Short mmCIF file of C-alpha atoms in Angstrom, two decimals:
data_model
loop_
_atom_site.label_atom_id
_atom_site.label_comp_id
_atom_site.label_asym_id
_atom_site.label_seq_id
_atom_site.Cartn_x
_atom_site.Cartn_y
_atom_site.Cartn_z
CA MET F 1 -16.23 10.99 -28.34
CA ALA F 2 -13.02 10.28 -25.32
CA ILE F 3 -14.23 13.98 -23.44
CA ALA F 4 -17.44 13.41 -23.50
CA LEU F 5 -17.45 9.90 -21.67
CA PHE F 6 -15.42 11.41 -20.07
CA GLY F 7 -17.45 14.05 -18.83
CA LEU F 8 -20.25 12.06 -18.35
CA TYR F 9 -18.47 9.23 -16.11
CA LEU F 10 -16.75 11.61 -13.87
CA PHE F 11 -20.67 13.25 -12.98
CA VAL F 12 -22.16 10.25 -12.33
CA PHE F 13 -19.76 9.04 -10.68
CA ALA F 14 -18.56 12.68 -8.25
CA PHE F 15 -23.08 12.14 -7.37
CA TRP F 16 -22.73 8.55 -6.67
CA LEU F 17 -21.19 9.35 -4.40
CA TYR F 18 -21.84 12.77 -2.90
CA ARG F 19 -25.58 10.57 -2.73
CA TRP F 20 -23.92 7.92 -1.35
CA GLY F 21 -22.43 9.96 1.40
CA SER F 22 -25.57 12.06 1.89
CA LYS F 23 -26.99 9.02 3.65
CA SER F 24 -23.97 7.64 5.15
CA LEU F 25 -22.17 10.14 6.11
CA SER F 26 -22.05 13.66 7.85
CA ASN F 27 -22.71 16.47 5.70
CA LEU F 28 -18.40 17.36 5.86
CA SER F 29 -17.95 13.79 4.87
CA LYS F 30 -19.49 13.48 1.63
CA TYR F 31 -17.95 17.13 0.64
CA LEU F 32 -14.45 15.88 1.45
CA VAL F 33 -15.21 12.19 -0.28
CA LEU F 34 -16.49 14.37 -3.27
CA VAL F 35 -13.15 16.80 -2.99
CA GLY F 36 -10.81 13.64 -2.01
CA PHE F 37 -11.95 11.99 -5.81
CA LEU F 38 -11.54 14.74 -7.71
CA LEU F 39 -8.69 14.99 -6.10
CA ARG F 40 -7.32 12.05 -7.17
CA VAL F 41 -8.89 12.16 -10.40
CA ALA F 42 -6.18 15.22 -11.44
CA VAL F 43 -3.83 13.55 -10.03
CA GLY F 44 -4.38 11.24 -12.36
CA VAL F 45 -5.08 12.60 -15.76
CA PHE F 46 -2.59 14.37 -13.95
CA MET F 47 0.48 12.27 -13.94
CA ALA F 48 -0.94 10.57 -17.14
CA TYR F 49 -0.16 13.04 -19.31
CA TYR F 50 3.08 13.50 -17.59
CA THR F 51 4.48 10.40 -18.31
CA GLU F 52 3.25 9.70 -21.25
CA ASN F 53 6.36 11.04 -23.14
CA LEU F 54 8.62 9.34 -20.18
CA GLU F 55 11.45 6.97 -21.84
CA GLY F 56 11.27 4.35 -19.79
CA ASN F 57 7.55 4.05 -18.19
CA ASP F 58 5.08 1.83 -18.05
CA SER F 59 2.31 2.76 -17.03
CA TRP F 60 1.68 3.18 -21.79
CA LYS F 61 3.91 0.29 -21.99
CA LEU F 62 1.12 -1.35 -19.30
CA PHE F 63 -1.58 0.71 -21.44
CA ASN F 64 -0.93 -0.25 -24.97
CA ALA F 65 -0.06 -3.57 -24.41
CA SER F 66 -3.41 -3.88 -23.23
CA LYS F 67 -6.09 -2.96 -26.50
CA GLU F 68 -5.24 -6.60 -28.11
CA GLU F 69 -6.69 -8.01 -25.62
CA VAL F 70 -9.47 -7.21 -25.67
CA ASN F 71 -11.30 -9.00 -28.21
CA CYS F 72 -10.15 -11.80 -26.44
CA LEU F 73 -11.96 -11.02 -23.37
CA ILE F 74 -14.95 -10.36 -25.29
CA HIS F 75 -15.36 -13.39 -26.90
CA HIS F 76 -12.36 -15.59 -25.04
CA PRO F 77 -12.95 -15.19 -21.84
CA GLY F 78 -10.92 -18.54 -20.72
CA SER F 79 -7.40 -18.23 -22.82
CA PHE F 80 -8.16 -14.01 -21.19
CA ILE F 81 -7.58 -15.39 -17.64
CA SER F 82 -5.66 -18.01 -18.68
CA ASP F 83 -3.31 -16.57 -21.04
CA GLY F 84 0.46 -14.83 -19.17
CA ILE F 85 -1.01 -15.95 -15.95
CA LEU F 86 -1.72 -19.96 -15.11
CA ASP F 87 -0.39 -20.62 -18.14
CA ASN F 88 4.20 -20.47 -17.74
CA ASN F 89 4.64 -17.72 -19.76
CA GLY F 90 6.94 -19.46 -22.11
CA TYR F 91 8.93 -20.07 -19.47
CA SER F 92 9.82 -23.66 -18.99
CA GLY F 93 10.12 -25.42 -16.22
CA ASN F 94 8.67 -24.61 -12.90
CA PRO F 95 7.46 -21.11 -12.24
CA PHE F 96 5.91 -21.26 -8.78
CA THR F 97 9.92 -22.59 -7.82
CA SER F 98 12.23 -19.71 -5.73
CA PHE F 99 10.45 -16.52 -6.94
CA PHE F 100 10.07 -14.39 -3.93
CA PHE F 101 12.53 -10.83 -4.15
CA ARG F 102 13.02 -12.34 -7.35
CA ASN F 103 14.00 -9.07 -9.59
CA SER F 104 15.47 -9.67 -12.44
CA ASN F 105 13.83 -9.25 -15.68
CA ASN F 106 13.91 -12.52 -17.30
CA PHE F 107 11.54 -14.32 -14.44
CA TYR F 108 8.76 -15.75 -14.72
CA PHE F 109 6.44 -13.70 -12.19
CA ASN F 110 7.56 -10.58 -12.17
CA ASP F 111 6.31 -10.64 -16.13
CA LEU F 112 3.38 -12.30 -14.54
CA LYS F 113 2.86 -8.65 -12.54
CA ASP F 114 2.57 -6.60 -15.77
CA ASN F 115 0.38 -9.06 -16.89
CA ILE F 116 -2.25 -8.83 -13.54
CA ILE F 117 -1.43 -4.72 -14.88
CA VAL F 118 -1.97 -5.21 -18.06
CA LYS F 119 -5.24 -7.92 -17.79
CA PHE F 120 -7.04 -4.93 -15.24
CA ASN F 121 -6.59 -2.04 -18.19
CA ALA F 122 -8.29 -4.16 -20.73
CA ILE F 123 -11.08 -4.49 -18.32
CA LEU F 124 -11.75 -0.98 -17.94
CA ASN F 125 -11.35 -0.79 -22.05
CA VAL F 126 -14.34 -2.69 -22.11
CA PHE F 127 -15.56 0.45 -20.13
CA SER F 128 -13.31 3.30 -21.63
CA GLY F 129 -12.96 2.62 -25.68
CA GLY F 130 -9.53 2.09 -24.97
CA ASN F 131 -9.34 5.50 -23.14
CA TYR F 132 -6.12 5.51 -20.63
CA TYR F 133 -7.20 8.84 -19.24
CA VAL F 134 -10.91 6.92 -18.60
CA ASN F 135 -8.92 4.31 -17.47
CA ILE F 136 -8.54 6.73 -14.99
CA LEU F 137 -11.11 8.15 -13.54
CA ILE F 138 -13.31 4.74 -13.23
CA ALA F 139 -9.87 3.23 -11.27
CA ASN F 140 -10.28 5.71 -9.49
CA PHE F 141 -13.35 5.58 -8.38
CA LEU F 142 -13.62 1.82 -7.63
CA VAL F 143 -10.25 2.90 -5.47
CA MET F 144 -12.19 5.44 -3.65
CA TRP F 145 -14.48 2.81 -2.47
CA CYS F 146 -11.53 0.75 -1.36
CA LEU F 147 -10.72 3.94 0.99
CA LEU F 148 -14.25 4.25 2.47
CA ALA F 149 -14.00 0.48 2.88
CA LEU F 150 -10.82 1.00 5.30
CA VAL F 151 -11.68 4.21 6.66
CA LYS F 152 -14.82 1.28 8.03
CA VAL F 153 -12.57 -0.69 9.08
CA PHE F 154 -10.07 1.45 10.87
CA ARG F 155 -13.10 4.16 12.56
CA TYR F 156 -14.74 0.19 13.96
CA ASN F 157 -11.37 -1.28 15.38
CA LEU F 158 -9.41 1.60 16.64
CA LYS F 159 -12.44 4.12 18.38
CA PRO F 160 -11.00 7.36 17.36
CA ASP F 161 -11.93 10.26 19.38
CA SER F 162 -11.51 12.27 16.16
CA GLN F 163 -13.37 11.04 12.79
CA TRP F 164 -11.69 12.86 11.23
CA THR F 165 -8.21 11.53 11.81
CA ILE F 166 -8.78 8.83 9.19
CA ILE F 167 -11.79 10.16 6.54
CA GLY F 168 -9.02 12.82 6.10
CA THR F 169 -5.96 11.14 6.17
CA PHE F 170 -7.20 7.93 3.99
CA LEU F 171 -9.27 10.75 1.13
CA LEU F 172 -6.73 13.90 1.39
CA TYR F 173 -2.69 12.82 2.51
CA LEU F 174 -0.51 13.46 -1.03
CA PRO F 175 2.45 10.37 -1.70
CA LEU F 176 -1.16 7.98 -1.20
CA ILE F 177 -2.85 9.91 -3.50
CA LEU F 178 0.75 10.43 -5.44
CA TRP F 179 1.28 6.45 -5.39
CA THR F 180 -1.69 5.12 -6.10
CA SER F 181 -3.95 7.27 -8.41
CA ASN F 182 -1.94 5.67 -11.86
CA ILE F 183 -3.11 2.14 -13.39
CA GLN F 184 -0.04 0.17 -11.35
CA LYS F 185 0.93 -2.04 -8.91
CA ASP F 186 0.65 0.31 -6.22
CA MET F 187 -3.41 1.28 -6.82
CA LEU F 188 -3.98 -3.01 -6.90
CA CYS F 189 -2.40 -2.91 -3.95
CA LEU F 190 -4.39 -0.71 -1.87
CA MET F 191 -7.76 -1.65 -3.81
CA LEU F 192 -5.89 -5.97 -2.27
CA LEU F 193 -5.08 -5.15 1.17
CA SER F 194 -8.40 -3.17 1.58
CA VAL F 195 -10.37 -6.07 0.16
CA PHE F 196 -8.07 -8.06 3.10
CA LEU F 197 -9.05 -5.73 6.14
CA TYR F 198 -12.34 -5.98 5.66
CA CYS F 199 -13.34 -9.41 5.61
CA TYR F 200 -10.82 -10.04 8.52
CA SER F 201 -11.43 -6.94 10.14
CA PHE F 202 -15.98 -8.19 9.62
CA LEU F 203 -15.92 -11.96 9.30
CA GLY F 204 -16.89 -12.67 13.07
CA ASP F 205 -20.08 -11.00 11.57
CA ARG F 206 -21.20 -13.18 8.34
CA TYR F 207 -22.62 -16.83 8.66
CA GLY F 208 -22.83 -19.85 5.44
CA TYR F 209 -21.86 -19.10 3.03
CA LYS F 210 -20.89 -15.55 3.33
CA ARG F 211 -18.68 -17.00 5.89
CA LEU F 212 -17.27 -19.05 2.35
CA LEU F 213 -17.16 -15.84 0.17
CA PHE F 214 -15.07 -13.68 2.92
CA TRP F 215 -13.31 -16.55 3.02
CA MET F 216 -12.63 -16.61 -1.06
CA TYR F 217 -11.95 -12.62 -0.40
CA MET F 218 -9.42 -13.24 1.94
CA PHE F 219 -7.86 -15.42 0.26
CA PHE F 220 -7.41 -14.44 -3.33
CA SER F 221 -6.68 -10.80 -2.28
CA VAL F 222 -3.22 -12.05 -0.34
CA LEU F 223 -2.60 -14.95 -3.38
CA VAL F 224 -3.01 -11.72 -6.20
CA LEU F 225 -0.42 -9.65 -3.67
CA VAL F 226 1.58 -12.23 -3.40
CA LEU F 227 2.46 -12.39 -7.14
CA ILE F 228 2.39 -7.90 -7.46
CA LYS F 229 3.88 -7.20 -3.89
CA ASN F 230 5.25 -10.52 -2.22
CA TYR F 231 6.70 -8.59 0.50
CA MET F 232 4.11 -6.79 1.69
CA ALA F 233 1.68 -10.29 1.57
CA ILE F 234 4.12 -12.26 3.11
CA ILE F 235 4.41 -9.22 6.61
CA LEU F 236 0.96 -9.29 6.14
CA VAL F 237 -0.13 -12.62 6.91
CA GLY F 238 2.59 -12.80 9.63
CA CYS F 239 0.61 -9.76 11.14
CA THR F 240 -2.62 -11.70 10.96
CA VAL F 241 -1.03 -14.66 12.47
CA MET F 242 0.87 -12.59 15.48
CA VAL F 243 -2.18 -11.36 16.23
CA ARG F 244 -3.60 -15.20 16.85
CA VAL F 245 -1.35 -16.30 18.05
CA ALA F 246 -1.16 -14.33 21.23
CA ASN F 247 -4.80 -13.97 21.33
CA PRO F 248 -6.39 -11.08 21.36
CA ASN F 249 -8.44 -11.86 23.76
CA SER F 250 -5.43 -12.55 26.60
CA THR F 251 -4.76 -10.83 30.12
CA HIS F 252 -0.77 -10.70 28.34
CA PHE F 253 -2.17 -10.70 24.60
CA THR F 254 0.34 -7.19 23.87
CA LYS F 255 3.61 -9.30 25.88
CA ARG F 256 2.79 -12.48 24.23
CA PHE F 257 2.81 -9.72 20.80
CA PHE F 258 6.16 -8.62 21.30
CA ILE F 259 7.54 -12.26 21.64
CA ALA F 260 6.27 -13.15 18.77
CA PHE F 261 7.39 -10.59 17.03
CA GLY F 262 11.19 -10.22 18.12
CA LEU F 263 10.60 -14.50 17.31
CA VAL F 264 10.06 -12.28 13.70
CA PHE F 265 13.52 -11.35 13.41
CA VAL F 266 15.30 -14.73 15.81
CA PHE F 267 13.09 -16.74 12.46
CA PHE F 268 14.75 -13.96 9.97
CA MET F 269 17.84 -14.43 11.24
CA ILE F 270 17.94 -17.76 11.16
CA SER F 271 16.68 -18.60 7.67
CA SER F 272 20.28 -17.70 6.24
CA PHE F 273 20.63 -21.51 6.94
CA PHE F 274 18.10 -22.58 5.05
CA PRO F 275 18.01 -23.95 0.70
CA ASN F 276 18.42 -20.32 -1.40
CA SER F 277 15.00 -21.12 -2.13
CA ILE F 278 13.90 -19.67 1.47
CA ASN F 279 16.71 -17.69 2.19
CA PHE F 280 14.98 -15.19 2.65
CA PRO F 281 17.68 -13.03 4.35
CA LEU F 282 19.90 -13.80 0.72
CA LEU F 283 16.51 -12.88 -1.07
CA LEU F 284 15.77 -9.89 0.08
CA ALA F 285 19.93 -9.35 -0.78
CA ARG F 286 18.43 -10.25 -4.51
CA LYS F 287 16.43 -7.34 -4.63
CA GLN F 288 18.45 -5.13 -3.38
CA ASN F 289 20.95 -6.00 -5.69
CA GLY F 290 18.10 -6.14 -8.43
CA PHE F 291 17.77 -2.11 -7.76
CA TYR F 292 20.77 -1.46 -8.15
CA ASP F 293 20.50 -3.53 -11.58
CA ILE F 294 17.77 -0.64 -12.52
CA ALA F 295 20.49 2.37 -11.96
CA GLY F 296 17.68 4.36 -10.62
CA ALA F 297 18.06 8.51 -10.52
CA GLN F 298 17.93 10.01 -6.77
CA PRO F 299 20.36 7.08 -4.69
CA ILE F 300 20.12 6.93 -1.14
CA PRO F 301 23.21 5.95 0.87
CA SER F 302 23.16 2.15 1.95
CA ILE F 303 25.75 -0.53 1.97
CA PRO F 304 25.26 -4.06 -0.19
CA LEU F 305 23.63 -6.17 1.04
CA THR F 306 24.31 -10.13 0.77
CA GLY F 307 22.92 -13.44 3.00
CA ASN F 308 24.76 -12.70 6.14
CA ILE F 309 22.90 -11.44 8.47
CA LEU F 310 25.90 -9.04 9.75
CA SER F 311 25.24 -7.70 6.14
CA TYR F 312 22.32 -5.79 7.63
CA ILE F 313 23.44 -4.92 10.30
CA GLN F 314 26.29 -3.05 8.88
CA ASN F 315 23.11 -1.41 6.67
CA LEU F 316 20.66 -0.67 9.79
CA PRO F 317 21.11 2.29 10.63
CA ASN F 318 21.13 3.14 6.25
CA ALA F 319 17.98 1.39 6.62
CA ILE F 320 16.38 3.43 9.28
CA PHE F 321 17.88 6.70 8.15
CA ASN F 322 16.58 6.47 4.53
CA CYS F 323 12.61 5.08 5.86
CA PHE F 324 11.90 6.48 8.88
CA PHE F 325 13.91 10.23 9.07
CA PHE F 326 15.82 11.58 5.46
CA PRO F 327 18.63 9.98 3.67
CA ILE F 328 21.50 11.83 4.91
CA SER F 329 22.62 12.52 0.86
CA LYS F 330 23.11 16.46 -0.40
CA ASN F 331 21.82 15.87 -3.72
CA LEU F 332 18.06 15.29 -2.40
CA PHE F 333 18.42 18.78 -0.76
CA VAL F 334 17.80 20.13 -3.93
CA GLU F 335 15.86 17.96 -6.27
CA ARG F 336 11.82 18.77 -5.68
CA ILE F 337 10.95 14.85 -4.26
CA GLY F 338 13.74 15.28 -1.73
CA TRP F 339 11.21 18.26 -0.95
CA ILE F 340 8.52 15.83 -0.33
CA GLY F 341 10.52 13.67 1.93
CA PHE F 342 11.01 16.60 3.93
CA ALA F 343 7.89 17.78 4.83
CA ILE F 344 6.63 13.33 5.51
CA PHE F 345 9.66 13.78 7.83
CA PHE F 346 8.72 17.24 9.78
CA LEU F 347 5.10 16.10 9.33
CA PHE F 348 5.54 12.99 10.70
CA LEU F 349 8.60 14.26 13.41
CA ALA F 350 4.79 17.10 15.05
CA LEU F 351 3.00 13.70 14.82
CA THR F 352 4.85 12.20 17.83
CA VAL F 353 5.60 15.36 19.66
CA LEU F 354 2.58 16.42 19.88
CA ALA F 355 1.81 12.15 20.94
CA ILE F 356 4.45 12.14 23.01
CA LYS F 357 3.03 15.92 24.67
CA TYR F 358 -0.55 15.15 24.69
CA PRO F 359 -1.16 11.78 25.25
CA ARG F 360 -3.71 10.04 24.03
CA LYS F 361 -5.62 7.10 27.29
CA SER F 362 -7.16 4.74 24.71
CA GLY F 363 -5.31 1.41 25.51
CA LEU F 364 -4.03 0.74 22.40
CA TRP F 365 -1.49 -0.72 22.71
CA SER F 366 -3.29 -3.64 23.72
CA ASN F 367 -5.68 -3.05 20.72
CA ALA F 368 -5.17 -6.36 18.51
CA PHE F 369 -5.87 -4.06 15.84
CA PHE F 370 -3.47 -1.68 16.43
CA LEU F 371 -0.89 -3.90 16.57
CA MET F 372 -1.47 -5.28 13.99
CA MET F 373 -1.34 -2.42 11.90
CA PHE F 374 1.91 -0.96 13.41
CA SER F 375 3.84 -3.95 13.13
CA PHE F 376 2.62 -4.10 9.34
CA CYS F 377 4.10 -0.91 8.93
CA LEU F 378 7.11 -1.38 11.33
CA LEU F 379 8.28 -3.72 9.14
CA ASN F 380 7.58 -2.75 6.25
CA TYR F 381 9.62 0.40 5.96
CA LEU F 382 12.68 -1.57 8.18
CA LEU F 383 12.31 -4.59 4.75
CA ILE F 384 11.63 -1.52 1.83
CA GLY F 385 15.00 1.20 4.21
CA GLU F 386 17.08 -2.20 4.25
CA SER F 387 16.54 -3.17 0.21
CA VAL F 388 15.30 0.23 -1.52
CA ALA F 389 19.18 2.11 -2.57
CA TYR F 390 16.35 4.70 -5.19
CA TYR F 391 14.77 7.89 -2.39
CA GLY F 392 11.60 8.25 -5.70
CA ALA F 393 10.74 4.11 -6.07
CA LEU F 394 11.66 4.06 -1.71
CA GLN F 395 9.09 7.13 -1.05
CA ARG F 396 6.66 5.32 -3.84
CA TYR F 397 6.35 1.29 -1.91
CA ARG F 398 6.20 3.56 1.46
CA ALA F 399 3.49 5.55 0.42
CA ILE F 400 0.80 2.88 1.81
CA PRO F 401 2.71 2.03 4.56
CA GLU F 402 3.34 5.85 5.68
CA ALA F 403 -0.43 6.67 5.60
CA ILE F 404 -1.38 4.12 7.92
CA PHE F 405 1.26 4.77 10.61
CA CYS F 406 0.30 8.63 9.50
CA ILE F 407 -3.44 7.20 11.16
CA LEU F 408 -2.10 5.19 14.30
CA ILE F 409 0.19 8.37 15.32
CA LEU F 410 -2.48 10.27 15.68
CA GLN F 411 -5.24 7.72 17.48
CA LEU F 412 -2.70 8.24 20.21
CA ILE F 413 -2.98 12.33 19.89
CA ASP F 414 -5.33 13.99 22.17
CA PHE F 415 -6.86 16.03 20.64
CA LYS F 416 -10.03 17.53 23.42
CA LYS F 417 -6.78 17.80 25.11
CA ILE F 418 -5.57 19.65 22.78
CA ASN F 419 -9.27 21.56 21.70
CA ASP F 420 -9.19 22.39 25.62
CA LEU F 421 -5.65 24.04 25.84
CA TYR F 422 -7.04 26.42 23.14
CA ILE F 423 -10.49 27.43 23.69
CA SER F 424 -9.00 28.29 28.06
CA LYS F 425 -6.12 30.07 26.02
CA LYS F 426 -8.65 31.99 23.40
CA ASN F 427 -10.75 33.14 26.63
CA ILE F 428 -7.53 34.43 28.28
#
């Protein structure tokens, strides 16, 4: 029965995407959407099969917990929303006190992240008959629409010379597919990010109640993102505020933006004198300590952080090498996950060389959206590099900003010039 349902959904979703692509995209793009969807489903199913009996994997544990929620969803939808989300989930005191960057197992918000995924799985169970593989298929169909929304957003804001640089990266970039094709926090983060960026980009075109709805969607997406990955939500909101403060309509926008960007680091350092609940260096150090407590595989070079800014400065070379380049660790050269990281490093190195050798004159460094997303990626990279102590986690945390970073670098390359050089050499 589950196989038949999976096949039926797969046919309906693939046909739906193909028909939509036939009306909205070019001939090649509609096939790209279809290939991207099938690839996502294949990777998601493979990862689910591979991790089904893997000790310590959360995906199946959270799915099994979701089966108990289906009856509550159908018969008591109010309790479904409140239980484990709006209540204190059995914890005493105020759960909203100082929850940022906490990583221990006994905190309310750490459990709340899992509860949100359990609830999401429970909703999918209604349509899948409680089969995890069908859940993955449905979830990736939803993710495809989120990715297509991101394609529209980036095309609208960046005006690319080559449309393939955006749609191709979002749909076929393998690290993004690998880490967001299974029902985990990263998949939900990608969906929430797409909702926020879509509403932010097209808010000005909406009036009346539609404008109010867009504001509500933005608020909801940030709120849930805070609960799942608070650092990503903080950075996203911070970058949005920097753009608004710098005023994109000003002739000095770029200068103002980079001044605001520098003030972010000043605020981070000054916050070390704040109370512990808003002492960001201390909170980030706790997050790193949480990674040490987990004791994952493939450890990477890092220095234990404290609330002291000097510890961050000392660890900065490791953070840059770990996230922007490749961790200096012998073990990773013989691990498959290390090969993936090495391939990503050489890809970005090649793209950077092309961007320097064949720069595109497009005024991107004065483009508000480009600077907003560039700072979003850069701050995510620095935070991940400073706090994450294991390479598998680093690759997973980096997947979403990495795909966006790839798109931004591709926009800096003059592909028309490269194509003209190729044609001229071919004709010689």
